[in-house]
Short mmCIF file of C-alpha atoms and ligand atoms in Angstrom, two decimals:
data_model
loop_
_atom_site.label_atom_id
_atom_site.label_comp_id
_atom_site.label_asym_id
_atom_site.label_seq_id
_atom_site.Cartn_x
_atom_site.Cartn_y
_atom_site.Cartn_z
CA MET A 63 -13.29 14.27 19.61
CA ILE A 64 -10.06 13.83 17.69
CA GLY A 65 -7.17 16.27 18.33
CA LYS A 66 -5.99 18.76 15.65
CA LYS A 67 -2.47 17.38 15.41
CA ILE A 68 -3.63 13.78 14.87
CA GLN A 69 -6.31 14.94 12.49
CA THR A 70 -3.76 16.75 10.28
CA ALA A 71 -1.37 13.78 10.41
CA ILE A 72 -4.16 11.37 9.35
CA ASP A 73 -5.20 13.67 6.52
CA GLU A 74 -1.60 13.38 5.24
CA GLN A 75 -1.70 9.59 5.68
CA ILE A 76 -4.95 9.36 3.65
CA ASN A 77 -3.12 11.23 0.91
CA ALA A 78 -0.16 8.83 1.15
CA GLU A 79 -2.45 5.79 0.93
CA ILE A 80 -4.29 7.19 -2.10
CA TRP A 81 -0.94 8.06 -3.69
CA SER A 82 0.18 4.48 -3.05
CA ALA A 83 -3.00 3.22 -4.74
CA TYR A 84 -2.27 5.49 -7.75
CA LEU A 85 1.35 4.23 -7.89
CA TYR A 86 0.25 0.59 -7.92
CA LEU A 87 -2.38 1.23 -10.55
CA SER A 88 0.36 2.84 -12.68
CA MET A 89 2.49 -0.30 -12.13
CA SER A 90 -0.50 -2.43 -13.14
CA ALA A 91 -0.79 -0.42 -16.38
CA TYR A 92 2.99 -0.95 -16.96
CA PHE A 93 2.59 -4.73 -16.63
CA GLU A 94 -0.43 -4.71 -18.95
CA ARG A 95 1.82 -3.06 -21.57
CA GLN A 96 4.34 -5.91 -21.04
CA ASN A 97 1.61 -8.54 -21.49
CA LEU A 98 2.29 -9.76 -17.97
CA ARG A 99 -1.37 -10.06 -16.91
CA GLY A 100 -0.65 -11.90 -13.68
CA PHE A 101 1.70 -9.11 -12.44
CA ALA A 102 -0.91 -6.56 -13.63
CA ASN A 103 -3.55 -8.40 -11.56
CA TRP A 104 -1.34 -8.42 -8.48
CA MET A 105 -0.75 -4.68 -8.75
CA LYS A 106 -4.42 -3.97 -9.36
CA ILE A 107 -5.28 -5.83 -6.15
CA GLN A 108 -2.57 -3.81 -4.40
CA TRP A 109 -4.36 -0.66 -5.68
CA GLN A 110 -7.63 -1.93 -4.16
CA GLU A 111 -5.96 -2.67 -0.81
CA GLU A 112 -4.50 0.82 -0.64
CA VAL A 113 -7.91 2.37 -1.27
CA THR A 114 -9.26 0.34 1.70
CA HIS A 115 -6.41 1.60 3.83
CA ALA A 116 -7.32 5.17 2.95
CA ILE A 117 -10.99 4.51 3.73
CA LYS A 118 -10.13 2.96 7.05
CA PHE A 119 -8.42 6.22 8.11
CA PHE A 120 -11.27 8.25 6.51
CA ASP A 121 -13.96 6.37 8.49
CA TYR A 122 -11.92 6.46 11.65
CA VAL A 123 -11.66 10.26 11.61
CA HIS A 124 -15.41 10.59 11.16
CA SER A 125 -16.10 8.05 13.91
CA ARG A 126 -14.14 10.33 16.22
CA GLY A 127 -16.09 13.45 15.28
CA GLY A 128 -13.32 14.83 13.02
CA GLN A 129 -13.41 16.32 9.52
CA VAL A 130 -11.28 15.02 6.68
CA SER A 131 -9.61 17.52 4.30
CA LEU A 132 -8.43 15.77 1.11
CA LYS A 133 -5.23 17.05 -0.46
CA PRO A 134 -4.11 16.95 -4.12
CA ILE A 135 -2.60 13.66 -5.35
CA ALA A 136 0.91 14.05 -6.79
CA ALA A 137 1.84 12.47 -10.10
CA VAL A 138 3.30 8.96 -10.16
CA GLN A 139 5.94 7.32 -12.30
CA ILE A 140 4.52 5.63 -15.37
CA ASP A 141 7.41 3.54 -16.75
CA TRP A 142 10.04 1.15 -15.39
CA LYS A 143 13.02 -0.78 -16.80
CA ASN A 144 11.74 -4.24 -15.77
CA ALA A 145 9.80 -6.21 -13.15
CA ILE A 146 12.76 -6.20 -10.72
CA GLU A 147 12.81 -2.40 -10.77
CA VAL A 148 9.07 -2.28 -10.16
CA PHE A 149 9.31 -4.58 -7.11
CA SER A 150 12.43 -2.87 -5.79
CA GLU A 151 10.45 0.35 -5.82
CA THR A 152 7.43 -1.35 -4.30
CA LEU A 153 9.51 -2.64 -1.37
CA LYS A 154 11.17 0.77 -0.91
CA HIS A 155 7.80 2.44 -0.96
CA GLU A 156 6.28 0.08 1.57
CA GLN A 157 9.29 0.65 3.88
CA HIS A 158 8.58 4.39 3.52
CA VAL A 159 4.86 3.81 4.42
CA THR A 160 5.95 1.79 7.47
CA ALA A 161 8.00 4.79 8.62
CA LEU A 162 4.98 7.06 8.10
CA ILE A 163 2.73 4.75 10.20
CA ASN A 164 5.33 4.53 12.90
CA ASN A 165 5.55 8.31 12.97
CA LEU A 166 1.75 8.50 13.27
CA ALA A 167 1.92 6.07 16.23
CA ASN A 168 4.62 8.28 17.85
CA ILE A 169 2.32 11.31 17.53
CA ALA A 170 -0.59 9.34 19.01
CA VAL A 171 1.57 8.38 21.98
CA GLU A 172 2.80 11.96 22.45
CA GLU A 173 -0.77 13.20 22.32
CA LYS A 174 -1.92 10.45 24.70
CA ASP A 175 -4.48 9.49 22.04
CA HIS A 176 -5.04 5.85 23.00
CA ALA A 177 -7.87 5.21 20.59
CA THR A 178 -5.74 6.31 17.60
CA ASN A 179 -2.83 4.28 18.88
CA SER A 180 -5.07 1.21 19.12
CA MET A 181 -6.42 1.76 15.59
CA LEU A 182 -2.83 2.08 14.26
CA GLN A 183 -1.88 -1.35 15.59
CA TRP A 184 -3.77 -2.86 12.64
CA PHE A 185 -1.65 -0.80 10.23
CA ILE A 186 1.57 -1.69 12.03
CA ALA A 187 0.82 -5.40 11.58
CA GLU A 188 -0.39 -4.84 7.97
CA GLN A 189 2.94 -3.16 7.07
CA VAL A 190 4.90 -6.26 8.17
CA GLU A 191 2.86 -8.21 5.58
CA GLU A 192 3.13 -5.50 2.95
CA GLU A 193 6.92 -5.46 3.12
CA ALA A 194 7.16 -9.27 3.27
CA ASN A 195 4.94 -9.70 0.16
CA ALA A 196 6.98 -7.25 -1.94
CA GLU A 197 10.27 -8.72 -0.73
CA GLN A 198 9.21 -12.30 -1.51
CA ILE A 199 8.33 -11.43 -5.12
CA LEU A 200 11.56 -9.38 -5.48
CA VAL A 201 13.62 -12.35 -4.27
CA GLN A 202 11.88 -14.66 -6.76
CA LEU A 203 12.41 -12.21 -9.60
CA LYS A 204 16.15 -12.04 -8.77
CA MET A 205 16.29 -15.89 -8.80
CA ILE A 206 14.52 -15.91 -12.19
CA GLY A 207 16.91 -13.36 -13.71
CA ASP A 208 16.72 -13.50 -17.52
CA ASN A 209 14.78 -16.80 -17.59
CA GLY A 210 11.60 -16.02 -19.58
CA TYR A 211 9.95 -19.30 -18.62
CA GLY A 212 10.47 -18.54 -14.92
CA LEU A 213 8.90 -15.11 -15.40
CA LEU A 214 5.88 -16.64 -17.10
CA MET A 215 5.48 -19.15 -14.25
CA LEU A 216 5.54 -16.39 -11.67
CA ASP A 217 3.08 -14.36 -13.81
CA ARG A 218 0.70 -17.33 -13.69
CA GLU A 219 1.04 -17.56 -9.94
CA LEU A 220 0.37 -13.82 -9.44
CA ALA A 221 -2.74 -14.12 -11.62
CA SER A 222 -4.40 -16.13 -8.86
CA ARG A 223 -4.29 -13.33 -6.27
CA VAL A 224 -7.79 -12.28 -5.29
CA PHE A 225 -8.86 -9.18 -3.36
CA VAL A 226 -9.84 -9.62 0.25
CA ASP A 227 -10.79 -6.53 2.28
CA ALA A 228 -8.65 -7.15 5.33
CA THR A 229 -9.86 -3.89 6.93
CA LYS A 230 -13.30 -5.52 7.35
CA ALA A 231 -11.99 -8.44 9.40
CA ALA A 232 -13.08 -8.89 13.03
CA ASN A 233 -11.53 -6.71 15.73
CA ASN A 234 -11.06 -3.74 13.41
CA LEU A 235 -12.15 -0.30 14.56
FE1 FEO B 66 -1.23 1.08 2.74
FE2 FEO B 66 0.81 -0.67 1.15
O1 FEO B 66 0.34 0.19 2.71
#
């Protein structure tokens, strides 16, 4: 049976993951408006990934005999100045999510909840990748600057991203 404190903290994390999904879908819509379909694709896959993160927590709570209480989803930003601003915000947001996951792990340790701590190791590793992906694109965008051709080349590259449900890989709880 899952403890009350962990249960409440995971409910908040489910909300944060769904909010992240909503934010990235809004960013995808922004890129669609800019006719940058590759960037829009990348963000739409990011949206899918965040939904799987939320579901991983959702399923985990139920597997431990807990009960999920879903909270309202706050509004997200709908417009940005340019792609650099979008990816700066993406990186900042992922750093924030990393802090939330680390805080959850701290609570699991305090509560001596080893199962939750073990489940969170997947998210801790995932956050390293999430931050690295956003940072890599941000660095490339800064290199591109005002070069429209460079932006189109990167857009083509991001169009090739496909969704893989990493939460379904082996060794996941
Ligand atoms: Fe669910 Fe982007 O971390």
